[in-house]
Coordinates of C-alpha atoms and ligand atoms in Angstrom, one line a residue:
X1 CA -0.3 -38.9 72.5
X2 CA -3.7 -38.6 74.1
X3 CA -6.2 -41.1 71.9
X4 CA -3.4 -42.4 70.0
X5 CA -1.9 -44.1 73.3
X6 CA -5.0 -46.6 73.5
X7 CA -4.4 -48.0 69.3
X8 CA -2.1 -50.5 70.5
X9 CA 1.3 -49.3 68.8
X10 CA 3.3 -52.0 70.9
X11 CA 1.8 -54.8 69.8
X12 CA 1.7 -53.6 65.9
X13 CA 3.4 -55.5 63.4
X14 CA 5.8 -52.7 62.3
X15 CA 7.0 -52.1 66.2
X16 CA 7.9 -55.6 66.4
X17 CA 10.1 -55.6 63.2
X18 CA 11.3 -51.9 63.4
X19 CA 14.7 -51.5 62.8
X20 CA 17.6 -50.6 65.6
X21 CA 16.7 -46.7 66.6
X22 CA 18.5 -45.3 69.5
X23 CA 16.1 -43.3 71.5
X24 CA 16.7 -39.5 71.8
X25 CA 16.5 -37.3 75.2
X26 CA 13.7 -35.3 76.0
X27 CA 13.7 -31.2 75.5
X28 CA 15.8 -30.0 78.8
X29 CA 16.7 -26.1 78.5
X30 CA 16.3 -23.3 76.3
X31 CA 17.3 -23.5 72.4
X32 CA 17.9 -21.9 69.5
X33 CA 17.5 -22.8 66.2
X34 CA 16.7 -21.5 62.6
X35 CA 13.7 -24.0 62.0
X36 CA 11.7 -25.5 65.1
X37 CA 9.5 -28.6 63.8
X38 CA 6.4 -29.9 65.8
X39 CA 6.1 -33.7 65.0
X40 CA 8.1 -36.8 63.9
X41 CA 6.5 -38.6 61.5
X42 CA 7.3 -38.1 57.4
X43 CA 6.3 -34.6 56.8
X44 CA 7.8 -33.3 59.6
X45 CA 11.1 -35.2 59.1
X46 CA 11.0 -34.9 55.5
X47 CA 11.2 -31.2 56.4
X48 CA 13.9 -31.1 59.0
X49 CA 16.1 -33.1 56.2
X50 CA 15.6 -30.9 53.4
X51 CA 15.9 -28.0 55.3
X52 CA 19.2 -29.1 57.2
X53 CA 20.4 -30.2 53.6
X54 CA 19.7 -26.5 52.6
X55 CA 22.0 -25.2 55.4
X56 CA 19.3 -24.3 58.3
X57 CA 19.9 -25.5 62.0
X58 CA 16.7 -27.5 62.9
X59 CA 15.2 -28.8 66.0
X60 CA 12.8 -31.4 65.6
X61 CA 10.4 -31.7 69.0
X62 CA 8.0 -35.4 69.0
X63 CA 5.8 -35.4 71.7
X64 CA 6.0 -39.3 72.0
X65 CA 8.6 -41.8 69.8
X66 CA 9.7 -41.2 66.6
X67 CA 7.4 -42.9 63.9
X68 CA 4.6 -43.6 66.1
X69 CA 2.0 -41.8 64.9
X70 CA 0.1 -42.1 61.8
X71 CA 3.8 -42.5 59.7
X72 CA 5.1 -45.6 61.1
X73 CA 1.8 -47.4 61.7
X74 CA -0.4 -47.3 58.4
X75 CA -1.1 -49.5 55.9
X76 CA 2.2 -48.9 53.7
X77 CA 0.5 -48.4 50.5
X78 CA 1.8 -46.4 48.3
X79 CA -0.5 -44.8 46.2
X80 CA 0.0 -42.3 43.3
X81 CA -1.4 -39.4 43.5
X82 CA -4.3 -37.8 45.7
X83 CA -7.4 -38.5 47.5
X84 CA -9.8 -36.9 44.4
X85 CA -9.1 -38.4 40.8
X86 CA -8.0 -36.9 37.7
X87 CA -11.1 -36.4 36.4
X88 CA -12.9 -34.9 39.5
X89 CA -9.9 -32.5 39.6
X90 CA -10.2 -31.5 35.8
X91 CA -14.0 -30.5 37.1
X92 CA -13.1 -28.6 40.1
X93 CA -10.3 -26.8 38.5
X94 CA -9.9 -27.5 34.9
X95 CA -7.0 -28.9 32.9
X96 CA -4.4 -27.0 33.0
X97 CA -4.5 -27.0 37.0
X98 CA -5.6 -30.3 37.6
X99 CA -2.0 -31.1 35.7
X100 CA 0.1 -29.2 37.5
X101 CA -1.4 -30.7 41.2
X102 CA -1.1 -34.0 39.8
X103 CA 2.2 -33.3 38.3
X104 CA 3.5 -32.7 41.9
X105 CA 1.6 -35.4 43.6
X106 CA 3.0 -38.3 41.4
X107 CA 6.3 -36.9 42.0
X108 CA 6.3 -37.8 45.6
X109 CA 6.3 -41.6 44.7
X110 CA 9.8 -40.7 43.0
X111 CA 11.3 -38.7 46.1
X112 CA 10.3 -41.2 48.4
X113 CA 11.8 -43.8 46.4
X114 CA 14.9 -42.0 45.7
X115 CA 15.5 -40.7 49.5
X116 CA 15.3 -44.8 50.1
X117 CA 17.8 -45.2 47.5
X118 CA 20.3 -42.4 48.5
X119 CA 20.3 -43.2 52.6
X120 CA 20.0 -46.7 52.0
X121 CA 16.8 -47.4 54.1
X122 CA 15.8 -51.1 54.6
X123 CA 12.3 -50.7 54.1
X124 CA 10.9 -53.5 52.1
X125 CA 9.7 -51.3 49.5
X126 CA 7.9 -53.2 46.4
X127 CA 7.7 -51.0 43.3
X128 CA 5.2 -53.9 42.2
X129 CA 2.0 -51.8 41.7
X130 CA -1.2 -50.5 43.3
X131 CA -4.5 -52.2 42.6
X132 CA -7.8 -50.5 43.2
X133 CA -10.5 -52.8 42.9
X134 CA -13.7 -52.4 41.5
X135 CA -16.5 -53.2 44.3
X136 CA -19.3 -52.4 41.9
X137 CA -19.9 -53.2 38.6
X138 CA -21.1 -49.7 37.7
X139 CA -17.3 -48.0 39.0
X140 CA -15.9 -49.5 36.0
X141 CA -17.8 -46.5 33.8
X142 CA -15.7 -43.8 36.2
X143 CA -12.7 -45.6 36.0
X144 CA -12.7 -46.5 32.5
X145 CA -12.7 -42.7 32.3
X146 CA -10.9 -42.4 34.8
X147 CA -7.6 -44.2 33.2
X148 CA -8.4 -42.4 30.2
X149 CA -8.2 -38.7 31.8
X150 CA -5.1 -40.1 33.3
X151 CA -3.3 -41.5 30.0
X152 CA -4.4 -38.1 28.3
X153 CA -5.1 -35.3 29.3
X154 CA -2.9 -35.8 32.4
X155 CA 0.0 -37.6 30.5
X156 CA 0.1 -40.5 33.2
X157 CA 0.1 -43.8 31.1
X158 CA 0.8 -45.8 33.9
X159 CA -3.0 -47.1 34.9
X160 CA -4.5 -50.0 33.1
X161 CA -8.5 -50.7 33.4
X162 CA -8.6 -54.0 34.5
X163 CA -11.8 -56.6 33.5
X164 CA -12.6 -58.3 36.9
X165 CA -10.8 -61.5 35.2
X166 CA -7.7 -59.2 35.1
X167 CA -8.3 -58.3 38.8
X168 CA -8.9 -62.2 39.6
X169 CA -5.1 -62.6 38.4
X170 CA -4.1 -59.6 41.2
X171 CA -5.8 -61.1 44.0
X172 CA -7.8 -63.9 44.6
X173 CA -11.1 -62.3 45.6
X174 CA -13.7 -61.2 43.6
X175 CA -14.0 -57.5 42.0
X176 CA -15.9 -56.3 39.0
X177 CA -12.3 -55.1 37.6
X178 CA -10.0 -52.1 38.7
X179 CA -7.5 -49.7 37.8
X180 CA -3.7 -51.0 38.4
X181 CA -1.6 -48.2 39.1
X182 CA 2.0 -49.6 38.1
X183 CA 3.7 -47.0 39.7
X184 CA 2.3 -48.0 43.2
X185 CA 3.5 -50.3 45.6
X186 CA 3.8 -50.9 49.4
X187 CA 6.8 -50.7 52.1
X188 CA 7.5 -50.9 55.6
X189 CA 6.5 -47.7 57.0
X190 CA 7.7 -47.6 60.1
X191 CA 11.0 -48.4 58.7
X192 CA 11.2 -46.0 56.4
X193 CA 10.0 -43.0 58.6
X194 CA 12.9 -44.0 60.8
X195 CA 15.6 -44.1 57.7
X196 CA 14.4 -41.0 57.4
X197 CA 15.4 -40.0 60.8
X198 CA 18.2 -41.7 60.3
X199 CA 19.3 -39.3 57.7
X200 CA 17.9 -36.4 59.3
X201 CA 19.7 -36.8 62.2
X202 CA 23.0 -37.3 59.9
X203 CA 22.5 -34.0 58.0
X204 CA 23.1 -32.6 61.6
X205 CA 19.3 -32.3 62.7
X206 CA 18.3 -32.5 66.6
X207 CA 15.7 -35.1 67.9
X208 CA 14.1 -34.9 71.1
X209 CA 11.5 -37.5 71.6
X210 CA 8.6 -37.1 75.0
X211 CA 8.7 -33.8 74.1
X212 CA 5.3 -32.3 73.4
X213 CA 4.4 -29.2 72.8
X214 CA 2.1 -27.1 75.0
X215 CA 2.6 -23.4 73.2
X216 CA 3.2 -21.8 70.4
X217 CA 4.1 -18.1 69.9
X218 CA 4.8 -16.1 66.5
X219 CA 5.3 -12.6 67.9
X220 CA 9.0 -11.7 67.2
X221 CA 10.1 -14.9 65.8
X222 CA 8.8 -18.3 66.6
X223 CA 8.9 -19.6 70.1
X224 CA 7.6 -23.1 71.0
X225 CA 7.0 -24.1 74.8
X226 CA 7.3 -27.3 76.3
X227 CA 7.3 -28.7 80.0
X228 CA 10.9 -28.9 80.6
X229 CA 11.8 -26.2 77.8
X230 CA 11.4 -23.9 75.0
X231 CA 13.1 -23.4 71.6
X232 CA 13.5 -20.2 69.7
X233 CA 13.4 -20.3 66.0
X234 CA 12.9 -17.9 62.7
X235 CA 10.4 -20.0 61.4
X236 CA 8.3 -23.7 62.8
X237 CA 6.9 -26.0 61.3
X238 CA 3.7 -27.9 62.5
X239 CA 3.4 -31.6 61.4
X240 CA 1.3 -33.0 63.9
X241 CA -1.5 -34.2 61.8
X242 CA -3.9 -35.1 63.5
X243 CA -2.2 -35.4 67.0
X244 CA -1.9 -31.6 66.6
X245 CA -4.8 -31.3 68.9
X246 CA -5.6 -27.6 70.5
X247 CA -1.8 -26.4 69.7
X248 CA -3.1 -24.3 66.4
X249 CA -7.4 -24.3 66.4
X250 CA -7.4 -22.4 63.4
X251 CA -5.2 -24.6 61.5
X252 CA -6.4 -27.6 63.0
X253 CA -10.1 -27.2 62.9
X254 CA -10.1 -28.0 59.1
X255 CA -9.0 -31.5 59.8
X256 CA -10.9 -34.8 61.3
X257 CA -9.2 -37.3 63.2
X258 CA -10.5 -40.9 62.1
X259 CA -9.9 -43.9 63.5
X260 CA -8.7 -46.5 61.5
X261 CA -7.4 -50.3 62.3
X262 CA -4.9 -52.4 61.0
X263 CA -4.3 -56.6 61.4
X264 CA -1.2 -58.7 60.2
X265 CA -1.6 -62.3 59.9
X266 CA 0.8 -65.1 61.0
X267 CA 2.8 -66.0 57.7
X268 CA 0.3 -67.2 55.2
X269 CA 0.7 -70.8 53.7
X270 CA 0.6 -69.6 50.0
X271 CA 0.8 -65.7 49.9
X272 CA 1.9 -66.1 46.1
X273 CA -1.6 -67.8 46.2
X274 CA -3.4 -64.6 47.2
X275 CA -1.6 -61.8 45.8
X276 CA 0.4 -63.3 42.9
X277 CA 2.1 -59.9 42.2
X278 CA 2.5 -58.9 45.2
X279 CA 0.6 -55.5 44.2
X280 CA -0.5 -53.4 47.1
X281 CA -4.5 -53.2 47.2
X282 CA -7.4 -50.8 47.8
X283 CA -11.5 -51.3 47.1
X284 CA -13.7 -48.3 45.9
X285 CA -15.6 -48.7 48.8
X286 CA -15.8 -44.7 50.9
X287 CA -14.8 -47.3 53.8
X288 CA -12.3 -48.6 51.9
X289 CA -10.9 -51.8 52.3
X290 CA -7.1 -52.1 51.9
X291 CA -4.5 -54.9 52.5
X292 CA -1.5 -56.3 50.7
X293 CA 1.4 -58.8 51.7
X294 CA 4.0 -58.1 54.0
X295 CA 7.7 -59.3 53.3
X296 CA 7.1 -62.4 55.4
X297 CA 4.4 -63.2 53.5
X298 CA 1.7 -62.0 55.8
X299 CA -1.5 -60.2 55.1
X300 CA -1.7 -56.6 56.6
X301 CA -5.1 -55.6 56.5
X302 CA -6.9 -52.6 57.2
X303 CA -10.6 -51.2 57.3
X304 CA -13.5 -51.3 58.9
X305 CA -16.0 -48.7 60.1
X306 CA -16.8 -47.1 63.5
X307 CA -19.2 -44.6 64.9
X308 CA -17.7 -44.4 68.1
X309 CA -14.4 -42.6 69.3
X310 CA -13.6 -45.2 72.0
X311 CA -11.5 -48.5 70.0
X312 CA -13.1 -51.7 70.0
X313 CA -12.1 -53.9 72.7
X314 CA -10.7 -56.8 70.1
X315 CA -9.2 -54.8 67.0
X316 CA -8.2 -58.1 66.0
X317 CA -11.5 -59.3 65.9
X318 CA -13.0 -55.9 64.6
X319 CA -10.7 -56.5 61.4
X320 CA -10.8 -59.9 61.0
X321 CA -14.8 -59.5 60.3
X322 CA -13.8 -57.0 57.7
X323 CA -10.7 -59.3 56.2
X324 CA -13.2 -62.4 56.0
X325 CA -15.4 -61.0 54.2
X326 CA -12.9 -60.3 51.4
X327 CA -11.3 -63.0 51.8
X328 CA -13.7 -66.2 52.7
X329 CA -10.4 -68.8 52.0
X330 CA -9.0 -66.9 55.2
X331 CA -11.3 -67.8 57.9
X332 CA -9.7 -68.8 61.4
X333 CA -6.4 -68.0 59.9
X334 CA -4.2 -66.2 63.0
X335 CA -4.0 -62.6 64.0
X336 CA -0.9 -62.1 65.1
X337 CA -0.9 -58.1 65.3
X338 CA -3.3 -55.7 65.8
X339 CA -3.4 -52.1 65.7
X340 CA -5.3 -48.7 65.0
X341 CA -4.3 -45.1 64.2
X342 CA -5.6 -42.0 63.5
X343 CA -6.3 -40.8 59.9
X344 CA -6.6 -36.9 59.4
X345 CA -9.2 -36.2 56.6
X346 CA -10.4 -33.0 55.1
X347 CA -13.9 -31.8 53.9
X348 CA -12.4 -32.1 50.9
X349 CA -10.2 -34.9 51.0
X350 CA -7.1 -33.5 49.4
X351 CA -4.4 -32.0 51.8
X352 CA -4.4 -29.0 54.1
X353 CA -1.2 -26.9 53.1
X354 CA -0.4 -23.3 54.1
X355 CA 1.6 -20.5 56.5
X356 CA 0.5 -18.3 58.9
X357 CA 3.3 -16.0 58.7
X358 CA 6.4 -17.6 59.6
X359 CA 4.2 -20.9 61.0
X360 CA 4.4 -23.3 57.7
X361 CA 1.8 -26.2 58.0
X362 CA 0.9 -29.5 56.5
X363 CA -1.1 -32.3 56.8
X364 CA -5.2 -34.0 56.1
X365 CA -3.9 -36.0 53.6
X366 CA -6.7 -38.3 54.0
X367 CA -5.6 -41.7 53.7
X368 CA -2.7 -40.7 51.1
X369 CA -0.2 -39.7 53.5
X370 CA 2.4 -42.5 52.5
X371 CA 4.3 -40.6 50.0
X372 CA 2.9 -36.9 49.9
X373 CA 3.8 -36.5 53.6
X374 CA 7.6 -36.7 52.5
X375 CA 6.8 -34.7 49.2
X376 CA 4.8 -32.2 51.7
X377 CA 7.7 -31.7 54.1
X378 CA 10.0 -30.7 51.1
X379 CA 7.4 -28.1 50.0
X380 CA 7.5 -26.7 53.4
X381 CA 11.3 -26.1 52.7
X382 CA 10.7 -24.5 49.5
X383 CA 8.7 -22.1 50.5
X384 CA 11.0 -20.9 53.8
X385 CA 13.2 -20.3 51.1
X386 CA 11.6 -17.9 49.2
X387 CA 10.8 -20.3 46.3
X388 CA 6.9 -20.3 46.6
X389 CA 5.4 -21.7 42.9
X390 CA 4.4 -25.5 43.8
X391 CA 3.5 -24.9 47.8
X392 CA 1.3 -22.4 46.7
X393 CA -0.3 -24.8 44.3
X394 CA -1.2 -27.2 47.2
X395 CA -1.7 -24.4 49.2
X396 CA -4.7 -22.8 46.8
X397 CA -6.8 -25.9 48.1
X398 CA -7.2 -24.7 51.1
X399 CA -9.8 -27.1 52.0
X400 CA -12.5 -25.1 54.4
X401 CA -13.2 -25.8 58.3
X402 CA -15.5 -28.3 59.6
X403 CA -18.5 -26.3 61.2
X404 CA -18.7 -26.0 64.6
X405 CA -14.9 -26.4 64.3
X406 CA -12.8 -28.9 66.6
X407 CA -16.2 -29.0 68.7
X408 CA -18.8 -30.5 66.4
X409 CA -16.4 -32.4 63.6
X410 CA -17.0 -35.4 65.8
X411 CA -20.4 -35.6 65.8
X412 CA -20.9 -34.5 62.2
X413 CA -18.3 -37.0 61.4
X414 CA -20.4 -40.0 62.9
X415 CA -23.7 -39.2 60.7
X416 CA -21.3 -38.2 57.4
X417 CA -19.6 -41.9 57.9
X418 CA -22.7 -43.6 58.6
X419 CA -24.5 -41.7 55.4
X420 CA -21.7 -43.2 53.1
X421 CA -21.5 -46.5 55.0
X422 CA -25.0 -46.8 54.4
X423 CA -24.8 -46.2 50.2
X424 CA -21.9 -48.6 50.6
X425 CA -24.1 -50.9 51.4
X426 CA -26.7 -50.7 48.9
Ligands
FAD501 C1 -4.2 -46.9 60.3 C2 -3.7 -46.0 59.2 C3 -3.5 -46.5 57.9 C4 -3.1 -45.7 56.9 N1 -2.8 -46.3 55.7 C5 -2.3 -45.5 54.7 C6 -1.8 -46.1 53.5 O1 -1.9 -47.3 53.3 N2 -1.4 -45.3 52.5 C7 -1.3 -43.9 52.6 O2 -0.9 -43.3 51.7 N3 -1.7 -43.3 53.8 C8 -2.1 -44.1 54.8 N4 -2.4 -43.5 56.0 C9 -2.2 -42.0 56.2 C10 -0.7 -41.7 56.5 O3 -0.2 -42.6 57.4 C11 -0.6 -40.3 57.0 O4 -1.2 -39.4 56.1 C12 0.8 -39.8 57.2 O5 1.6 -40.8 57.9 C13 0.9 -38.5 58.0 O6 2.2 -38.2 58.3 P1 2.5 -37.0 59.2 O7 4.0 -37.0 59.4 O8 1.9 -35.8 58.7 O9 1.8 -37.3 60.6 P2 2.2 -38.4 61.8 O10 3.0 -39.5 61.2 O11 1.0 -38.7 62.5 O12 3.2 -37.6 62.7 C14 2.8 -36.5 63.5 C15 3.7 -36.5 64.7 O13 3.5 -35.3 65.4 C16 3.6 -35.5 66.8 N5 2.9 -34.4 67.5 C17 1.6 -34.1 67.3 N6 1.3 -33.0 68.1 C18 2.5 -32.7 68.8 C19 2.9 -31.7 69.7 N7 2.0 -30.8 70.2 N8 4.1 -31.7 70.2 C20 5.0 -32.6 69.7 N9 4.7 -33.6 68.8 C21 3.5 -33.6 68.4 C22 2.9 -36.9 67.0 O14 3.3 -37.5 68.2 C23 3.4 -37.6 65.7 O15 4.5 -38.4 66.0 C24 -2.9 -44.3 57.1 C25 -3.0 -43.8 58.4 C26 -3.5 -44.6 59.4 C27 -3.6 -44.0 60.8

């Protein structure tokens, strides 16, 4: 919808592989339902399901096709826990708290993992590991204590500090070391968002695709409006991201919509070469960096920096500067897709999670949107039914507005970006 039409969806690697999905009709008619749900991608689906499993009639309304927004068309990492790290979280909220949101977050690896398990989705997931690689020598001192907050006083031995001739055996570029996260990994995404669908739609859940929605009304139950229709419900769920545009201003105005673009390779000549463990992998770059190997032994590589709204003309090109320069041994090697997408991100990079009344939202997941979209969506569910505890743990982080609201978060967005793009630099 809107900027998200120009990133080039159809010529993405995951459209051309995407498994059979019958398309649904478009809204036609007033309907009724007990849970009205603004947006297909994971959280919103992951919601429809686990409310439908709970016994609710749902409507889900997607303004374009299902999976094509930031769900079916992102890197495919999957990468335990959130956007801030242990220790940072242990500083802004102590201990105790930190636990219990990290608790949660690493528990939306297992969910996803298990929903692909129960419905059987054919999704190429790899349970293989997430690397994040060291870009500087001196982010070895925060991740050494990083990994050790985590083993600790978070109870998450899973991440091993790596020396940079650890890292060297992960991937054949050069970092000063990283932190392996064994519990990572990487899958199809766009696969997976429509298994999801899939098994939406079989626990008796109603799609209607080209559907967007213009209005939204709380007053005596929810009613959303669209061009051809409307649909009456107790309660709705808004998981737009950040294709919610103007639909909630108050809601939305604490996200930014970033721009962020994706290339896959023809089939490398020695994947195993590059990525002997096929771990999915991210830099400690703030423009990060992150690629791993597709199940045709491709890379899929995303990154890169812009200032300016409109796409570049050649994403292919755009990435390929970015993909060379990580990995020299790659130069000339063929683009055969390239894509962007829009990444929601908060002021304070962890996710935007509340209700306004019987209006449940989620979403600025900030790059992490993988696997806490689906835990997210299940929250949502939680809390319509009265069982409140962990939403209103991601709900306390209520992270605050951009100022100037939808208006200036552009703008302020461009000089923030080219601040940090600037310190990655030197
Ligand atoms: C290029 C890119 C790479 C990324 N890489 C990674 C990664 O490797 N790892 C990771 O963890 N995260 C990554 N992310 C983030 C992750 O993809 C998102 O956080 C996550 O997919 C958000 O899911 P969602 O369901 O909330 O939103 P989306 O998947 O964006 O779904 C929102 C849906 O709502 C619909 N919608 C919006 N407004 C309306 C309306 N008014 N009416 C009807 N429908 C509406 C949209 O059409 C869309 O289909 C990446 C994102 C991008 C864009």
């Amino acid at each position: 919808m809107g900027f998200n039409d120009t990133l080039a969806m159809t010529s993405s690697y995951y459209a051309a592989t995407a498994n059979a999905w019958q398309d649904r009709p478009t809204l036609a008619g007033d309907h009724r339902a007990d849970l009205v749900v603004v947006g297909a991608g994971c959280t919103g689906l992951s919601a429809a399901l686990h409310a439908a499993r709970a016994g609710l009639s749902v409507i889900i309304l997607e303004g374009g096709r299902v999976g094509w927004g930031a769900s079916g068309r992102n890197g495919g990492q999957m990468i335990p826990g959130l956007r801030k790290g242990a220790v940072e979280l242990v500083r802004a909220f102590g201990v105790e708290r930190a636990r219990a949101l990290l608790d949660l977050a690493f528990e939306a690896r297992d969910l996803v993992t298990g929903l692909i398990d129960e419905y059987g989705i054919a999704c190429d997931l790899k349970t293989t590991g997430h690397l994040l690689g060291a870009a500087r020598d001196k982010d070895l001192r925060w991740m050494a204590a990083e990994a050790e907050c985590l083993a600790t006083a978070m109870n998450y031995p899973h991440v091993d500090l790596l020396s940079a001739a650890d890292a060297r055996a992960q991937v054949a570029t050069a970092y000063s070391g990283g932190l392996l996260d064994h519990r990572g990994g990487h899958m199809h995404p766009l696969n997976y968002t429509l298994g999801l669908a899939r098994a939406a739609l079989a626990a008796g859940v109603t799609i209607f695709e080209h559907s967007p929605v213009s209005g939204l009304s709380a007053a005596g139950g929810v009613r959303v409006q669209c061009a051809s229709g409307s649909v009456r419900a107790r309660h709705a769920v808004l998981a737009g991201d950040a294709l919610l545009e103007g639909l909630a201003p108050r809601v939305n105005s604490r996200i930014m919509p970033v721009a962020n673009y994706v290339a896959a390779t023809r089939p490398l000549k020695d994947p195993v070469g590059l990525i002997p463990h096929d771990v999915a992998v991210s830099d400690s770059r703030f423009v990060v960096n992150y690629y791993r190997l597709s199940a045709d032994g491709r890379l899929i590589f995303g990154g890169g920096e812009r200032y300016t709204p409109d796409p570049p003309r050649d994403m292919a090109a755009f990435v390929r500067g970015h993909m060379e320069a990580v990995f020299p041994q790659l130069r000339g090697v063929p683009i055969a897709h390239a894509w962007g997408g829009l990444v929601s991100v908060t002021r304070t990079r962890l996710p935007h999670v509340g209700r306004q009344g019987e209006v449940l939202f989620a979403h600025g997941y900030s790059g992490l949107g993988v696997i806490l979209s689906t835990l997210a969506g299940k929250l949502l569910v939680e809390a319509l039914q009265g069982q409140t505890r962990r939403f209103d743990l991601f709900a306390s982080l209520e992270p605050p507005p951009f100022p100037g609201g939808v208006a200036l978060r552009g703008p302020l967005h461009v000089l923030g970006m080219l601040w940090y793009a600037l310190r990655d630099r030197l």
